[in-house]
Amino acid sequence: MRIAVIGGGVNGISSAVQILEYLKSTGSPADVTVLSEAFSPNTTGDGSAGLWGPFLLSGTPTARVHRWSKHMHDFLAQIWLSEDAGEAGVCLLPCLGLTTTNMDTDVFWKDIVYGCRRLTQKQLDQLNVGRAKKYTEGIHYITYTSEPAKLLPYLMKRFQANGGKIVQQKITNLEEFITNSEYEVIINCTGLGSRECVKDNGMFPIRGQVSRVKANWLYYAFMDESDDGNYIIPNYESVVLGGTHQKNDYNTKVCPNDKAFIVNGCRDMLPSLENAQHLSDWVGLRPGRDALRLEAEKGGKKIIIHNYGHGGAGVTLAWGCAKEVLELLKHELEARNFVKSKL
Ligand SMILES: Cc1cc2nc3c(=O)[nH]c(=O)nc-3n(C[C@H](O)[C@H](O)[C@H](O)COP(=O)(O)OP(=O)(O)OC[C@H]3O[C@@H](n4cnc5c(N)ncnc54)[C@H](O)[C@@H]3O)c2cc1C
């Protein structure tokens, strides 16, 4: 059976790894190819900090988000405890989520992260000393970062070591590709690209601009969750300063006004950043959708599974969504009377 995964971002590669590793574990013939217009370091995730956290997911049902993001958290915990942690760029990080407005401190994912608790007024008062902005609510927890600039090469290496193939190719029309190609199973993980290749007009960009600085003294994530808030997320070798979330904005150029908002806002949050060496600026377009699409197409001879529209949480959900892609694939094969042992 020939399987094509379209899209070399964090969701495509995670799906490809899980399908291939499953096939190998059952001793079945494994022929899995990832076809993509771009690969790391040129995917949407590559500039992101890869902080675990459900964010900008519109109407995607909470129960699904909880399930997918828990699987990713468990996967990251496993990697963090393994010899692969450094190569995969998985770090354990304490986080402060703060707001100057109202915030739901009873977050639905509090049981997934470690030690999640609401800040007391006394703790907020301590944090507010010497700050122009006064925080009114906040939570503290510990979770992982898995910066895709490291996680993606690690996963691609894992995929290729098992015989997975990588092909650089743009699919302009998925329907034509399904009809004309020899692949029997096609997994669509093209993110925002689904707007063109699947003609899904529900897809829209959520533009994100960030800066990276060198600030090796920082081991804490600070996130101002107010609507116009900034965030500071340490990665392995640099610290990400954010950020914007501009809906329907396709501009992939660095905007000086956004940069000023990011750098000044983060310095207000943490004055020690004044002396941090500026490394780079980056813009990415998050794949926005009213709700994430993870489903198998009904009917048809071939098996088609869609996995796109991960908004601002594509890294957070990747392993969980890939697990569900694999479950759907197994289910479709059984429903179509493919011999179980063949898979
Ligand atoms: C500034 C910023 C910060 C972020 N921070 C975080 C964070 O801390 N944590 C988090 O969880 N998420 C974060 N995100 C969101 C996350 O990066 C995305 O949700 C995630 O990268 C989406 O992954 P994906 O694989 O679905 O899509 P993409 O990464 O966009 O990958 C899509 C792939 O499909 C390929 N493709 C597209 N169209 C075609 C086509 N027609 N034919 C062939 N190939 C095609 C592309 O080349 C690409 O390889 C952030 C995003 C931004 C912009």
GROMACS .gro file of C-alpha atoms and ligand atoms in nm:
model
  396
    1MET     CA    1   0.000   0.000   0.000
    2ARG     CA    2   0.136   0.340  -0.100
    3ILE     CA    3   0.069   0.622   0.143
    4ALA     CA    4   0.127   0.993   0.071
    5VAL     CA    5   0.133   1.258   0.340
    6ILE     CA    6   0.100   1.602   0.184
    7GLY     CA    7   0.267   1.875   0.389
    8GLY     CA    8   0.605   1.880   0.560
    9GLY     CA    9   0.507   2.094   0.861
   10VAL     CA   10   0.485   1.966   1.216
   11ASN     CA   11   0.145   1.803   1.154
   12GLY     CA   12   0.247   1.628   0.830
   13ILE     CA   13   0.573   1.497   0.969
   14SER     CA   14   0.411   1.381   1.296
   15SER     CA   15   0.142   1.195   1.099
   16ALA     CA   16   0.402   1.037   0.871
   17VAL     CA   17   0.620   0.924   1.165
   18GLN     CA   18   0.329   0.765   1.351
   19ILE     CA   19   0.191   0.583   1.044
   20LEU     CA   20   0.532   0.451   0.943
   21GLU     CA   21   0.632   0.344   1.295
   22TYR     CA   22   0.300   0.166   1.337
   23LEU     CA   23   0.337  -0.020   1.006
   24LYS     CA   24   0.688  -0.125   1.098
   25SER     CA   25   0.575  -0.244   1.441
   26THR     CA   26   0.319  -0.476   1.278
   27GLY     CA   27   0.569  -0.607   1.026
   28SER     CA   28   0.358  -0.477   0.734
   29PRO     CA   29   0.515  -0.345   0.414
   30ALA     CA   30   0.566   0.027   0.472
   31ASP     CA   31   0.573   0.275   0.183
   32VAL     CA   32   0.516   0.624   0.319
   33THR     CA   33   0.617   0.943   0.134
   34VAL     CA   34   0.588   1.303   0.251
   35LEU     CA   35   0.533   1.536  -0.044
   36SER     CA   36   0.562   1.904   0.035
   37GLU     CA   37   0.622   2.239  -0.122
   38ALA     CA   38   0.852   2.331   0.170
   39PHE     CA   39   1.024   2.154   0.457
   40SER     CA   40   1.200   2.271   0.773
   41PRO     CA   41   1.338   2.537   0.813
   42ASN     CA   42   1.071   2.693   0.587
   43THR     CA   43   0.744   2.584   0.747
   44THR     CA   44   0.509   2.785   0.970
   45GLY     CA   45   0.633   2.620   1.285
   46ASP     CA   46   1.002   2.687   1.225
   47GLY     CA   47   1.004   3.038   1.369
   48SER     CA   48   0.771   2.959   1.656
   49ALA     CA   49   0.881   2.896   2.014
   50GLY     CA   50   0.683   2.573   2.019
   51LEU     CA   51   0.544   2.635   2.365
   52TRP     CA   52   0.282   2.379   2.464
   53GLY     CA   53  -0.052   2.561   2.502
   54PRO     CA   54  -0.391   2.555   2.325
   55PHE     CA   55  -0.414   2.898   2.154
   56LEU     CA   56  -0.619   3.058   1.869
   57LEU     CA   57  -0.830   2.752   1.794
   58SER     CA   58  -1.167   2.926   1.734
   59GLY     CA   59  -1.452   2.678   1.762
   60THR     CA   60  -1.256   2.352   1.776
   61PRO     CA   61  -1.438   2.145   2.043
   62THR     CA   62  -1.266   2.165   2.381
   63ALA     CA   63  -1.284   1.789   2.442
   64ARG     CA   64  -1.090   1.721   2.121
   65VAL     CA   65  -0.833   1.991   2.196
   66HIS     CA   66  -0.787   1.846   2.545
   67ARG     CA   67  -0.732   1.495   2.409
   68TRP     CA   68  -0.491   1.596   2.131
   69SER     CA   69  -0.288   1.834   2.344
   70LYS     CA   70  -0.259   1.579   2.627
   71HIS     CA   71  -0.111   1.326   2.384
   72MET     CA   72   0.146   1.584   2.278
   73HIS     CA   73   0.229   1.666   2.641
   74ASP     CA   74   0.277   1.294   2.715
   75PHE     CA   75   0.496   1.258   2.405
   76LEU     CA   76   0.709   1.556   2.510
   77ALA     CA   77   0.743   1.416   2.862
   78GLN     CA   78   0.870   1.091   2.709
   79ILE     CA   79   1.123   1.270   2.488
   80TRP     CA   80   1.235   1.499   2.770
   81LEU     CA   81   1.323   1.193   2.978
   82SER     CA   82   1.504   1.025   2.687
   83GLU     CA   83   1.846   1.068   2.533
   84ASP     CA   84   1.678   1.255   2.244
   85ALA     CA   85   1.573   1.561   2.449
   86GLY     CA   86   1.861   1.786   2.342
   87GLU     CA   87   1.846   1.694   1.975
   88ALA     CA   88   1.467   1.736   1.964
   89GLY     CA   89   1.491   2.070   2.149
   90VAL     CA   90   1.245   1.967   2.421
   91CYS     CA   91   1.278   2.180   2.737
   92LEU     CA   92   1.080   2.189   3.060
   93LEU     CA   93   0.983   2.546   3.141
   94PRO     CA   94   0.800   2.730   3.420
   95CYS     CA   95   0.540   2.973   3.285
   96LEU     CA   96   0.352   3.276   3.413
   97GLY     CA   97   0.029   3.368   3.233
   98LEU     CA   98  -0.077   3.719   3.335
   99THR     CA   99  -0.345   3.968   3.242
  100THR     CA  100  -0.438   4.328   3.307
  101THR     CA  101  -0.801   4.254   3.216
  102ASN     CA  102  -1.015   3.950   3.292
  103MET     CA  103  -0.881   3.600   3.254
  104ASP     CA  104  -1.035   3.259   3.303
  105THR     CA  105  -0.787   3.117   3.550
  106ASP     CA  106  -0.978   2.787   3.555
  107VAL     CA  107  -0.817   2.672   3.228
  108PHE     CA  108  -0.951   2.348   3.079
  109TRP     CA  109  -0.598   2.210   3.037
  110LYS     CA  110  -0.490   2.260   3.401
  111ASP     CA  111  -0.472   1.884   3.462
  112ILE     CA  112  -0.231   1.834   3.170
  113VAL     CA  113   0.049   2.072   3.269
  114TYR     CA  114   0.235   2.045   3.599
  115GLY     CA  115   0.132   2.230   3.914
  116CYS     CA  116  -0.111   2.476   3.757
  117ARG     CA  117  -0.237   2.729   4.013
  118ARG     CA  118  -0.394   3.068   4.026
  119LEU     CA  119  -0.175   3.352   4.155
  120THR     CA  120  -0.283   3.501   4.486
  121GLN     CA  121  -0.331   3.875   4.528
  122LYS     CA  122  -0.009   3.881   4.734
  123GLN     CA  123   0.186   3.721   4.448
  124LEU     CA  124   0.031   3.962   4.197
  125ASP     CA  125   0.124   4.257   4.421
  126GLN     CA  126   0.483   4.133   4.431
  127LEU     CA  127   0.491   4.099   4.051
  128ASN     CA  128   0.346   4.447   4.007
  129VAL     CA  129   0.617   4.624   4.208
  130GLY     CA  130   0.788   4.881   3.983
  131ARG     CA  131   0.571   4.803   3.680
  132ALA     CA  132   0.366   5.057   3.487
  133LYS     CA  133   0.123   4.779   3.388
  134LYS     CA  134  -0.059   4.625   3.682
  135TYR     CA  135  -0.156   4.260   3.647
  136THR     CA  136  -0.494   4.171   3.791
  137GLU     CA  137  -0.502   3.793   3.737
  138GLY     CA  138  -0.251   3.521   3.665
  139ILE     CA  139  -0.164   3.153   3.664
  140HIS     CA  140   0.158   2.965   3.717
  141TYR     CA  141   0.240   2.623   3.567
  142ILE     CA  142   0.521   2.417   3.419
  143THR     CA  143   0.514   2.271   3.068
  144TYR     CA  144   0.735   2.200   2.767
  145THR     CA  145   0.870   2.387   2.468
  146SER     CA  146   0.958   2.185   2.158
  147GLU     CA  147   1.086   2.442   1.912
  148PRO     CA  148   1.006   2.307   1.565
  149ALA     CA  149   1.340   2.425   1.424
  150LYS     CA  150   1.484   2.135   1.628
  151LEU     CA  151   1.183   1.905   1.663
  152LEU     CA  152   1.118   1.889   1.286
  153PRO     CA  153   1.471   1.779   1.183
  154TYR     CA  154   1.461   1.526   1.468
  155LEU     CA  155   1.126   1.381   1.352
  156MET     CA  156   1.234   1.383   0.986
  157LYS     CA  157   1.548   1.192   1.078
  158ARG     CA  158   1.336   0.939   1.270
  159PHE     CA  159   1.103   0.905   0.968
  160GLN     CA  160   1.383   0.859   0.715
  161ALA     CA  161   1.570   0.615   0.941
  162ASN     CA  162   1.262   0.388   0.912
  163GLY     CA  163   1.261   0.410   0.531
  164GLY     CA  164   1.024   0.708   0.493
  165LYS     CA  165   1.062   0.909   0.172
  166ILE     CA  166   1.067   1.286   0.126
  167VAL     CA  167   0.973   1.456  -0.202
  168GLN     CA  168   0.970   1.829  -0.267
  169GLN     CA  169   0.650   1.892  -0.468
  170LYS     CA  170   0.360   2.135  -0.465
  171ILE     CA  171   0.012   1.985  -0.512
  172THR     CA  172  -0.201   2.260  -0.660
  173ASN     CA  173  -0.521   2.057  -0.679
  174LEU     CA  174  -0.571   1.774  -0.429
  175GLU     CA  175  -0.865   1.621  -0.616
  176GLU     CA  176  -0.662   1.586  -0.937
  177PHE     CA  177  -0.372   1.445  -0.737
  178ILE     CA  178  -0.602   1.186  -0.577
  179THR     CA  179  -0.735   1.082  -0.920
  180ASN     CA  180  -0.406   1.075  -1.106
  181SER     CA  181  -0.151   0.954  -0.852
  182GLU     CA  182  -0.077   0.593  -0.764
  183TYR     CA  183  -0.114   0.653  -0.386
  184GLU     CA  184  -0.400   0.459  -0.226
  185VAL     CA  185  -0.395   0.660   0.098
  186ILE     CA  186  -0.355   1.039   0.106
  187ILE     CA  187  -0.321   1.240   0.427
  188ASN     CA  188  -0.368   1.613   0.374
  189CYS     CA  189  -0.167   1.825   0.620
  190THR     CA  190  -0.115   2.135   0.409
  191GLY     CA  191  -0.218   2.392   0.672
  192LEU     CA  192  -0.306   2.725   0.514
  193GLY     CA  193  -0.221   2.567   0.176
  194SER     CA  194  -0.558   2.386   0.199
  195ARG     CA  195  -0.721   2.712   0.099
  196GLU     CA  196  -0.579   2.659  -0.250
  197CYS     CA  197  -0.532   2.285  -0.294
  198VAL     CA  198  -0.863   2.177  -0.129
  199LYS     CA  199  -1.040   2.505  -0.213
  200ASP     CA  200  -1.133   2.541   0.154
  201ASN     CA  201  -1.240   2.905   0.179
  202GLY     CA  202  -1.279   2.864   0.554
  203MET     CA  203  -0.901   2.880   0.587
  204PHE     CA  204  -0.753   3.217   0.678
  205PRO     CA  205  -0.411   3.341   0.792
  206ILE     CA  206  -0.346   3.466   1.144
  207ARG     CA  207  -0.026   3.661   1.097
  208GLY     CA  208   0.235   3.631   1.371
  209GLN     CA  209   0.549   3.838   1.401
  210VAL     CA  210   0.817   3.763   1.661
  211SER     CA  211   1.177   3.858   1.743
  212ARG     CA  212   1.455   3.642   1.881
  213VAL     CA  213   1.715   3.766   2.126
  214LYS     CA  214   2.005   3.616   2.316
  215ALA     CA  215   1.925   3.625   2.687
  216ASN     CA  216   2.079   3.322   2.849
  217TRP     CA  217   1.983   3.436   3.196
  218LEU     CA  218   1.616   3.375   3.127
  219TYR     CA  219   1.455   3.045   3.229
  220TYR     CA  220   1.092   3.153   3.261
  221ALA     CA  221   0.810   3.216   3.014
  222PHE     CA  222   0.608   3.535   3.072
  223MET     CA  223   0.284   3.575   2.883
  224ASP     CA  224   0.059   3.876   2.903
  225GLU     CA  225  -0.273   3.718   2.805
  226SER     CA  226  -0.450   4.056   2.765
  227ASP     CA  227  -0.560   4.106   2.403
  228ASP     CA  228  -0.272   4.341   2.318
  229GLY     CA  229  -0.028   4.153   2.540
  230ASN     CA  230   0.331   4.051   2.474
  231TYR     CA  231   0.505   3.723   2.551
  232ILE     CA  232   0.858   3.605   2.631
  233ILE     CA  233   0.942   3.238   2.574
  234PRO     CA  234   1.294   3.098   2.622
  235ASN     CA  235   1.408   2.834   2.373
  236TYR     CA  236   1.724   2.626   2.368
  237GLU     CA  237   1.962   2.889   2.232
  238SER     CA  238   1.753   3.205   2.214
  239VAL     CA  239   1.445   3.372   2.360
  240VAL     CA  240   1.134   3.443   2.153
  241LEU     CA  241   0.966   3.780   2.203
  242GLY     CA  242   0.611   3.815   2.076
  243GLY     CA  243   0.393   3.879   1.923
  244THR     CA  244   0.110   3.962   1.692
  245HIS     CA  245  -0.203   3.769   1.585
  246GLN     CA  246  -0.349   3.958   1.290
  247LYS     CA  247  -0.642   3.781   1.126
  248ASN     CA  248  -0.663   3.775   0.743
  249ASP     CA  249  -0.325   3.946   0.705
  250TYR     CA  250  -0.108   3.777   0.440
  251ASN     CA  251   0.193   4.008   0.483
  252THR     CA  252   0.499   3.790   0.545
  253LYS     CA  253   0.738   4.086   0.564
  254VAL     CA  254   0.870   4.209   0.900
  255CYS     CA  255   0.676   4.523   0.998
  256PRO     CA  256   0.876   4.788   1.191
  257ASN     CA  257   0.571   4.897   1.393
  258ASP     CA  258   0.509   4.541   1.505
  259LYS     CA  259   0.876   4.507   1.594
  260ALA     CA  260   0.860   4.820   1.810
  261PHE     CA  261   0.546   4.686   1.983
  262ILE     CA  262   0.718   4.352   2.047
  263VAL     CA  263   1.056   4.478   2.166
  264ASN     CA  264   0.922   4.766   2.378
  265GLY     CA  265   0.635   4.565   2.521
  266CYS     CA  266   0.863   4.278   2.624
  267ARG     CA  267   1.113   4.522   2.778
  268ASP     CA  268   0.830   4.672   2.982
  269MET     CA  269   0.748   4.324   3.108
  270LEU     CA  270   1.111   4.240   3.176
  271PRO     CA  271   1.349   4.539   3.186
  272SER     CA  272   1.656   4.311   3.176
  273LEU     CA  273   1.582   4.251   2.807
  274GLU     CA  274   1.719   4.601   2.742
  275ASN     CA  275   2.065   4.445   2.720
  276ALA     CA  276   1.968   4.138   2.522
  277GLN     CA  277   2.137   4.098   2.185
  278HIS     CA  278   1.884   4.108   1.900
  279LEU     CA  279   1.921   3.802   1.675
  280SER     CA  280   1.639   3.799   1.419
  281ASP     CA  281   1.281   3.886   1.330
  282TRP     CA  282   1.035   3.646   1.176
  283VAL     CA  283   0.680   3.637   1.041
  284GLY     CA  284   0.460   3.328   1.000
  285LEU     CA  285   0.100   3.276   0.892
  286ARG     CA  286  -0.088   3.052   1.133
  287PRO     CA  287  -0.340   2.825   0.957
  288GLY     CA  288  -0.669   2.966   1.097
  289ARG     CA  289  -1.008   2.797   1.055
  290ASP     CA  290  -1.342   2.813   1.238
  291ALA     CA  291  -1.261   2.464   1.363
  292LEU     CA  292  -0.968   2.233   1.299
  293ARG     CA  293  -1.050   1.975   1.028
  294LEU     CA  294  -0.951   1.622   1.123
  295GLU     CA  295  -1.167   1.367   0.939
  296ALA     CA  296  -1.171   1.100   0.673
  297GLU     CA  297  -1.357   1.174   0.351
  298LYS     CA  298  -1.666   0.960   0.301
  299GLY     CA  299  -1.683   0.724   0.001
  300GLY     CA  300  -1.440   0.708  -0.286
  301LYS     CA  301  -1.198   0.429  -0.365
  302LYS     CA  302  -0.900   0.585  -0.198
  303ILE     CA  303  -0.862   0.674   0.168
  304ILE     CA  304  -0.836   1.051   0.217
  305ILE     CA  305  -0.780   1.199   0.564
  306HIS     CA  306  -0.764   1.572   0.633
  307ASN     CA  307  -0.560   1.715   0.922
  308TYR     CA  308  -0.533   2.093   0.895
  309GLY     CA  309  -0.642   2.425   1.049
  310HIS     CA  310  -0.437   2.413   1.372
  311GLY     CA  311  -0.434   2.792   1.426
  312GLY     CA  312  -0.192   2.902   1.696
  313ALA     CA  313  -0.145   2.558   1.845
  314GLY     CA  314  -0.016   2.333   1.567
  315VAL     CA  315   0.283   2.224   1.771
  316THR     CA  316   0.073   2.165   2.084
  317LEU     CA  317  -0.168   1.940   1.897
  318ALA     CA  318   0.064   1.768   1.646
  319TRP     CA  319   0.126   1.433   1.815
  320GLY     CA  320  -0.235   1.395   1.932
  321CYS     CA  321  -0.376   1.481   1.590
  322ALA     CA  322  -0.130   1.243   1.424
  323LYS     CA  323  -0.244   0.968   1.661
  324GLU     CA  324  -0.603   1.029   1.554
  325VAL     CA  325  -0.500   1.025   1.186
  326LEU     CA  326  -0.354   0.679   1.247
  327GLU     CA  327  -0.672   0.563   1.426
  328LEU     CA  328  -0.884   0.690   1.136
  329LEU     CA  329  -0.659   0.515   0.886
  330LYS     CA  330  -0.689   0.184   1.071
  331HIS     CA  331  -1.066   0.227   1.089
  332GLU     CA  332  -1.097   0.307   0.717
  333LEU     CA  333  -0.886   0.007   0.621
  334GLU     CA  334  -1.103  -0.222   0.831
  335ALA     CA  335  -1.423  -0.069   0.695
  336ARG     CA  336  -1.298  -0.130   0.341
  337ASN     CA  337  -1.216  -0.491   0.422
  338PHE     CA  338  -0.845  -0.460   0.382
  339VAL     CA  339  -0.704  -0.764   0.556
  340LYS     CA  340  -0.613  -0.652   0.909
  341SER     CA  341  -0.282  -0.836   0.904
  342LYS     CA  342  -0.183  -0.644   0.589
  343LEU     CA  343  -0.160  -0.332   0.802
  344LIG     C1  344   0.460   3.360   1.543
  344LIG     C2  345   0.403   3.222   1.566
  344LIG     C3  346   0.421   3.163   1.689
  344LIG     C4  347   0.368   3.036   1.714
  344LIG     N1  348   0.390   2.979   1.835
  344LIG     C5  349   0.339   2.856   1.861
  344LIG     C6  350   0.364   2.793   1.985
  344LIG     O1  351   0.438   2.844   2.071
  344LIG     N2  352   0.305   2.672   2.009
  344LIG     C7  353   0.225   2.611   1.917
  344LIG     O2  354   0.171   2.503   1.945
  344LIG     N3  355   0.201   2.668   1.796
  344LIG     C8  356   0.256   2.789   1.766
  344LIG     N4  357   0.232   2.848   1.645
  344LIG     C9  358   0.140   2.783   1.552
  344LIG    C10  359   0.207   2.673   1.473
  344LIG     O3  360   0.331   2.718   1.423
  344LIG    C11  361   0.117   2.626   1.358
  344LIG     O4  362  -0.010   2.595   1.407
  344LIG    C12  363   0.178   2.500   1.294
  344LIG     O5  364   0.305   2.529   1.245
  344LIG    C13  365   0.089   2.446   1.186
  344LIG     O6  366   0.151   2.329   1.141
  344LIG     P1  367   0.101   2.253   1.011
  344LIG     O7  368   0.194   2.140   0.990
  344LIG     O8  369  -0.044   2.224   1.023
  344LIG     O9  370   0.115   2.362   0.896
  344LIG     P2  371   0.247   2.427   0.834
  344LIG    O10  372   0.357   2.432   0.931
  344LIG    O11  373   0.203   2.553   0.770
  344LIG    O12  374   0.288   2.322   0.724
  344LIG    C14  375   0.216   2.306   0.606
  344LIG    C15  376   0.304   2.229   0.511
  344LIG    O13  377   0.232   2.203   0.393
  344LIG    C16  378   0.306   2.243   0.280
  344LIG     N5  379   0.211   2.280   0.177
  344LIG    C17  380   0.117   2.377   0.181
  344LIG     N6  381   0.046   2.378   0.069
  344LIG    C18  382   0.096   2.278  -0.008
  344LIG    C19  383   0.064   2.228  -0.136
  344LIG     N7  384  -0.034   2.283  -0.208
  344LIG     N8  385   0.135   2.124  -0.185
  344LIG    C20  386   0.235   2.069  -0.114
  344LIG     N9  387   0.270   2.112   0.009
  344LIG    C21  388   0.200   2.215   0.061
  344LIG    C22  389   0.391   2.357   0.329
  344LIG    O14  390   0.503   2.374   0.245
  344LIG    C23  391   0.428   2.307   0.469
  344LIG    O15  392   0.536   2.219   0.462
  344LIG    C24  393   0.290   2.971   1.614
  344LIG    C25  394   0.276   3.030   1.489
  344LIG    C26  395   0.332   3.154   1.464
  344LIG    C27  396   0.315   3.215   1.328
   0.00000   0.00000   0.00000
